[in-house]
Amino acid sequence: MNPLEQFEQEKKERIESYTRDPEFKGLSQAWISQAMRKYWVYNFTWMGRPIIQNPVDMIALQEIVWAIKPDLIIETGVAHGGSVIYSASLLELVGHGEVIGIDIDIREHNRPLIENHPMGKRLTLIEGSSIDPVVIAQVHALAAGKERVLVCLDSNHTHEHVMAELAAYASLVTPGSYCIVFDTIVEDMPPGSFPNRPWEVGDNPKTAVIEFLSAHPEFETDAHYADKLMTSLVGCGYLRRKD
Ligand SMILES: C[S@@+](CC[C@H](N)C(=O)[O-])C[C@H]1O[C@@H](n2cnc3c(N)ncnc32)[C@H](O)[C@@H]1O
């Protein structure tokens, strides 16, 4: 085994060992649950824009974007623009590709800061509900002819909404690429953790992922990400479209 293979083998074995480590898993789950209740993921920026993401999931997205080198990333849930600017900056490093960001409410104070950002040149913003047929048609038209498409779903986290987003956009994911469904963690947190939100244990992105996978054998959870990140908000939501 050469040194590169050796390194990869050790990593594989290390990650595999975490799946048999209830203490590490329990600590990680307890920590991220507490962090979510304290809105810890609201504390960061990417290239100056507030990003509502967990840094471990950002590293996973970087790994995926570098591996796939998508020519299009479709994202639902723009908020302050941090995640779409992050994706656009990864594509800038890759050297090609563009991002479509969809949000039901792109705030007046955010829009110019996103559009005029140095990474804004790789970005198209669409204001409207991600499950509005007009928006879906617009996105499909923009995606026509793209060879490698990645989708990130991070808007309304109810089961019904995520199912509708999956119905609208999962078919655009190209073989070998990913549909990343954010905040599956809601299912594994104590009930009532999000008192002002419509999602809850039993009604959230993870329940949608489970239902979606049961009807879509062309997708699978990429256990590599689910297993190694430990404090991920996505976990089983790293959906890979099989080759
Ligand atoms: C968690 S934030 C997105 C965070 C962003 N992805 C980031 O990492 O910085 C959720 C966003 O979803 C948007 N949203 C809620 N319902 C939506 C819908 N039906 N269609 C599109 N966007 C929606 C909200 O306006 C909000 O900006």
Short mmCIF file of C-alpha atoms and ligand atoms in Angstrom, two decimals:
data_model
loop_
_atom_site.label_atom_id
_atom_site.label_comp_id
_atom_site.label_asym_id
_atom_site.label_seq_id
_atom_site.Cartn_x
_atom_site.Cartn_y
_atom_site.Cartn_z
CA MET A 1 0.00 0.00 0.00
CA ASN A 2 1.48 3.38 -0.94
CA PRO A 3 1.40 6.30 1.58
CA LEU A 4 -1.66 7.91 -0.03
CA GLU A 5 -3.63 4.65 0.09
CA GLN A 6 -2.41 4.12 3.65
CA PHE A 7 -3.70 7.55 4.70
CA GLU A 8 -7.10 6.89 3.10
CA GLN A 9 -7.31 3.44 4.68
CA GLU A 10 -6.58 4.84 8.14
CA LYS A 11 -9.23 7.52 7.64
CA LYS A 12 -11.78 4.90 6.55
CA GLU A 13 -11.07 2.75 9.60
CA ARG A 14 -11.17 5.77 11.93
CA ILE A 15 -14.55 6.91 10.58
CA GLU A 16 -15.90 3.37 10.73
CA SER A 17 -14.85 3.15 14.39
CA TYR A 18 -17.06 6.16 15.23
CA THR A 19 -20.14 4.18 14.17
CA ARG A 20 -19.33 1.71 16.98
CA ASP A 21 -18.62 4.43 19.57
CA PRO A 22 -21.82 5.28 21.48
CA GLU A 23 -19.98 7.65 23.83
CA PHE A 24 -18.56 9.80 21.01
CA LYS A 25 -21.88 9.67 19.16
CA GLY A 26 -23.85 10.59 22.28
CA LEU A 27 -21.55 13.49 23.19
CA SER A 28 -21.69 14.80 19.62
CA GLN A 29 -25.47 14.58 19.46
CA ALA A 30 -25.86 16.25 22.88
CA TRP A 31 -23.46 19.03 21.88
CA ILE A 32 -25.06 19.86 18.54
CA SER A 33 -28.56 19.74 20.08
CA GLN A 34 -27.47 22.27 22.70
CA ALA A 35 -25.73 24.39 20.04
CA MET A 36 -28.90 24.44 17.91
CA ARG A 37 -31.04 25.54 20.85
CA LYS A 38 -28.53 28.35 21.44
CA TYR A 39 -28.65 29.42 17.75
CA TRP A 40 -24.89 28.82 17.52
CA VAL A 41 -25.08 28.34 13.76
CA TYR A 42 -26.19 31.99 13.39
CA ASN A 43 -22.80 33.29 14.57
CA PHE A 44 -20.71 33.07 11.42
CA THR A 45 -20.08 34.91 8.16
CA TRP A 46 -18.65 33.84 4.82
CA MET A 47 -16.84 36.59 2.88
CA GLY A 48 -18.75 39.14 4.93
CA ARG A 49 -22.28 37.72 4.59
CA PRO A 50 -24.01 36.04 7.54
CA ILE A 51 -24.24 32.30 6.89
CA ILE A 52 -26.63 30.09 8.87
CA GLN A 53 -24.64 26.88 8.63
CA ASN A 54 -22.70 24.46 10.74
CA PRO A 55 -19.00 24.71 9.80
CA VAL A 56 -18.63 20.91 9.61
CA ASP A 57 -21.35 20.79 6.97
CA MET A 58 -19.61 23.63 5.12
CA ILE A 59 -16.44 21.52 4.96
CA ALA A 60 -18.50 18.60 3.63
CA LEU A 61 -20.00 20.82 0.93
CA GLN A 62 -16.49 21.96 -0.03
CA GLU A 63 -15.43 18.31 -0.39
CA ILE A 64 -18.49 17.55 -2.52
CA VAL A 65 -18.13 20.62 -4.75
CA TRP A 66 -14.45 19.90 -5.37
CA ALA A 67 -15.23 16.26 -6.20
CA ILE A 68 -18.25 16.95 -8.41
CA LYS A 69 -17.23 20.33 -9.90
CA PRO A 70 -20.86 21.20 -10.62
CA ASP A 71 -21.74 23.63 -13.35
CA LEU A 72 -24.90 24.49 -11.42
CA ILE A 73 -25.79 24.60 -7.71
CA ILE A 74 -29.47 25.16 -6.92
CA GLU A 75 -30.17 26.36 -3.37
CA THR A 76 -33.46 26.97 -1.60
CA GLY A 77 -33.25 29.29 1.42
CA VAL A 78 -31.05 32.36 0.86
CA ALA A 79 -31.64 34.41 4.05
CA HIS A 80 -28.66 36.85 4.34
CA GLY A 81 -26.91 35.22 1.40
CA GLY A 82 -24.05 33.51 3.21
CA SER A 83 -24.66 30.04 1.84
CA VAL A 84 -25.18 31.11 -1.78
CA ILE A 85 -22.04 33.29 -1.59
CA TYR A 86 -20.20 30.32 -0.06
CA SER A 87 -21.28 28.04 -2.93
CA ALA A 88 -20.43 30.72 -5.49
CA SER A 89 -16.97 31.15 -3.94
CA LEU A 90 -16.33 27.40 -4.14
CA LEU A 91 -17.28 27.49 -7.82
CA GLU A 92 -14.98 30.48 -8.29
CA LEU A 93 -12.13 28.34 -6.91
CA VAL A 94 -13.14 25.43 -9.12
CA GLY A 95 -13.10 27.86 -12.05
CA HIS A 96 -16.58 27.43 -13.45
CA GLY A 97 -20.25 27.15 -12.55
CA GLU A 98 -23.14 29.21 -11.26
CA VAL A 99 -25.59 29.26 -8.36
CA ILE A 100 -29.36 29.78 -8.34
CA GLY A 101 -30.66 30.98 -4.96
CA ILE A 102 -34.40 30.84 -4.25
CA ASP A 103 -36.08 32.51 -1.29
CA ILE A 104 -39.68 33.49 -0.60
CA ASP A 105 -38.45 36.76 0.91
CA ILE A 106 -35.19 38.32 -0.24
CA ARG A 107 -34.96 41.28 2.11
CA GLU A 108 -34.39 44.78 0.72
CA HIS A 109 -31.31 45.24 2.91
CA ASN A 110 -29.80 41.90 1.84
CA ARG A 111 -30.37 41.86 -1.92
CA PRO A 112 -27.80 44.55 -2.96
CA LEU A 113 -25.19 43.14 -0.58
CA ILE A 114 -25.62 39.72 -2.20
CA GLU A 115 -25.94 40.85 -5.83
CA ASN A 116 -23.03 43.35 -5.61
CA HIS A 117 -20.79 40.94 -3.74
CA PRO A 118 -17.61 39.91 -5.63
CA MET A 119 -19.12 36.40 -5.87
CA GLY A 120 -22.49 37.79 -7.04
CA LYS A 121 -21.34 37.40 -10.64
CA ARG A 122 -21.91 33.63 -10.30
CA LEU A 123 -25.35 34.02 -8.76
CA THR A 124 -28.99 34.33 -9.91
CA LEU A 125 -31.53 35.15 -7.20
CA ILE A 126 -35.16 34.13 -7.60
CA GLU A 127 -37.72 35.53 -5.18
CA GLY A 128 -40.71 33.26 -4.65
CA SER A 129 -41.68 30.04 -2.95
CA SER A 130 -39.44 27.15 -3.89
CA ILE A 131 -42.54 25.04 -4.51
CA ASP A 132 -44.36 27.60 -6.69
CA PRO A 133 -44.81 26.02 -10.16
CA VAL A 134 -43.63 29.27 -11.81
CA VAL A 135 -40.39 29.22 -9.80
CA ILE A 136 -39.89 25.49 -10.44
CA ALA A 137 -40.33 26.04 -14.20
CA GLN A 138 -37.85 28.95 -14.09
CA VAL A 139 -35.24 26.80 -12.34
CA HIS A 140 -35.76 23.88 -14.73
CA ALA A 141 -35.28 26.24 -17.68
CA LEU A 142 -32.03 27.59 -16.19
CA ALA A 143 -30.84 24.03 -15.48
CA ALA A 144 -31.46 22.78 -19.02
CA GLY A 145 -28.31 21.41 -20.60
CA LYS A 146 -26.21 21.52 -17.41
CA GLU A 147 -24.00 18.46 -17.05
CA ARG A 148 -23.38 18.39 -13.30
CA VAL A 149 -26.08 19.74 -11.00
CA LEU A 150 -26.03 19.88 -7.19
CA VAL A 151 -29.10 20.78 -5.10
CA CYS A 152 -29.20 22.16 -1.52
CA LEU A 153 -32.56 22.37 0.29
CA ASP A 154 -32.52 24.78 3.24
CA SER A 155 -35.81 26.69 3.31
CA ASN A 156 -38.99 25.65 5.13
CA HIS A 157 -38.13 22.47 7.07
CA THR A 158 -41.60 20.85 7.34
CA HIS A 159 -42.07 17.33 5.97
CA GLU A 160 -44.63 18.50 3.41
CA HIS A 161 -42.47 21.35 2.12
CA VAL A 162 -39.28 19.28 1.85
CA MET A 163 -41.22 16.51 0.05
CA ALA A 164 -42.51 19.12 -2.41
CA GLU A 165 -38.98 20.50 -2.91
CA LEU A 166 -37.63 17.00 -3.49
CA ALA A 167 -40.40 16.38 -6.03
CA ALA A 168 -39.51 19.65 -7.75
CA TYR A 169 -35.71 19.52 -7.82
CA ALA A 170 -34.29 16.04 -7.08
CA SER A 171 -34.77 15.02 -10.73
CA LEU A 172 -32.33 17.79 -11.70
CA VAL A 173 -29.52 16.20 -9.67
CA THR A 174 -27.16 14.51 -12.11
CA PRO A 175 -25.86 10.96 -11.48
CA GLY A 176 -22.99 10.95 -8.98
CA SER A 177 -24.01 14.37 -7.62
CA TYR A 178 -25.92 15.23 -4.47
CA CYS A 179 -29.16 16.60 -3.12
CA ILE A 180 -28.26 17.96 0.33
CA VAL A 181 -31.27 18.17 2.63
CA PHE A 182 -30.43 20.42 5.56
CA ASP A 183 -31.63 20.18 9.17
CA THR A 184 -32.53 16.50 9.34
CA ILE A 185 -31.23 16.91 12.89
CA VAL A 186 -34.65 18.23 14.00
CA GLU A 187 -35.88 14.62 14.24
CA ASP A 188 -33.14 13.73 16.73
CA MET A 189 -33.56 16.74 19.03
CA PRO A 190 -35.83 16.93 22.07
CA PRO A 191 -39.48 17.71 21.14
CA GLY A 192 -40.30 21.42 21.40
CA SER A 193 -36.75 22.55 20.53
CA PHE A 194 -38.15 24.99 17.93
CA PRO A 195 -41.21 26.54 19.60
CA ASN A 196 -41.64 29.26 16.94
CA ARG A 197 -41.22 27.01 13.91
CA PRO A 198 -43.72 24.72 12.14
CA TRP A 199 -41.27 21.77 12.10
CA GLU A 200 -41.08 19.27 14.93
CA VAL A 201 -40.07 15.72 15.77
CA GLY A 202 -42.07 13.59 13.30
CA ASP A 203 -42.47 16.44 10.80
CA ASN A 204 -39.15 17.62 9.42
CA PRO A 205 -36.48 17.06 6.73
CA LYS A 206 -35.45 13.64 8.10
CA THR A 207 -38.97 12.24 7.89
CA ALA A 208 -39.11 13.59 4.34
CA VAL A 209 -35.74 12.02 3.45
CA ILE A 210 -36.93 8.63 4.75
CA GLU A 211 -40.15 8.79 2.71
CA PHE A 212 -38.31 10.06 -0.38
CA LEU A 213 -35.66 7.31 -0.27
CA SER A 214 -38.31 4.61 0.05
CA ALA A 215 -39.71 5.66 -3.35
CA HIS A 216 -36.46 6.70 -5.06
CA PRO A 217 -33.94 3.85 -5.27
CA GLU A 218 -31.84 6.03 -7.59
CA PHE A 219 -30.78 7.97 -4.46
CA GLU A 220 -28.95 6.81 -1.35
CA THR A 221 -27.65 8.45 1.82
CA ASP A 222 -23.89 8.85 1.51
CA ALA A 223 -22.92 7.22 4.80
CA HIS A 224 -19.39 8.57 4.48
CA TYR A 225 -20.61 12.06 5.39
CA ALA A 226 -23.26 10.88 7.84
CA ASP A 227 -20.63 8.85 9.71
CA LYS A 228 -17.66 11.20 9.81
CA LEU A 229 -19.12 14.62 10.57
CA MET A 230 -20.50 13.67 14.00
CA THR A 231 -22.10 17.08 14.72
CA SER A 232 -23.73 17.49 11.30
CA LEU A 233 -27.12 19.15 10.85
CA VAL A 234 -27.56 17.13 7.66
CA GLY A 235 -26.56 13.56 8.58
CA CYS A 236 -28.75 11.23 6.52
CA GLY A 237 -29.61 14.19 4.25
CA TYR A 238 -26.44 13.81 2.15
CA LEU A 239 -28.38 12.17 -0.68
CA ARG A 240 -26.25 10.91 -3.53
CA ARG A 241 -27.76 10.08 -6.89
CA LYS A 242 -26.33 6.75 -7.91
CA ASP A 243 -24.20 6.58 -11.07
C1 LIG B 1 -32.39 28.75 7.37
S1 LIG B 1 -32.72 30.08 6.32
C2 LIG B 1 -31.58 29.76 5.02
C3 LIG B 1 -30.16 29.93 5.44
C4 LIG B 1 -29.16 29.99 4.32
N1 LIG B 1 -29.22 28.80 3.49
C5 LIG B 1 -27.78 30.13 4.90
O1 LIG B 1 -27.12 29.10 5.07
O2 LIG B 1 -27.35 31.24 5.21
C6 LIG B 1 -34.26 29.69 5.64
C7 LIG B 1 -34.75 30.61 4.54
O3 LIG B 1 -35.82 29.94 3.87
C8 LIG B 1 -36.71 30.90 3.39
N2 LIG B 1 -38.01 30.26 3.08
C9 LIG B 1 -39.00 29.91 3.93
N3 LIG B 1 -40.03 29.36 3.25
C10 LIG B 1 -39.65 29.33 1.95
C11 LIG B 1 -40.28 28.91 0.75
N4 LIG B 1 -41.52 28.39 0.75
N5 LIG B 1 -39.61 29.03 -0.42
C12 LIG B 1 -38.36 29.57 -0.44
N6 LIG B 1 -37.74 30.02 0.66
C13 LIG B 1 -38.37 29.91 1.84
C14 LIG B 1 -36.77 31.95 4.50
O4 LIG B 1 -37.21 33.18 3.98
C15 LIG B 1 -35.32 31.95 5.00
O5 LIG B 1 -34.58 33.01 4.39
#
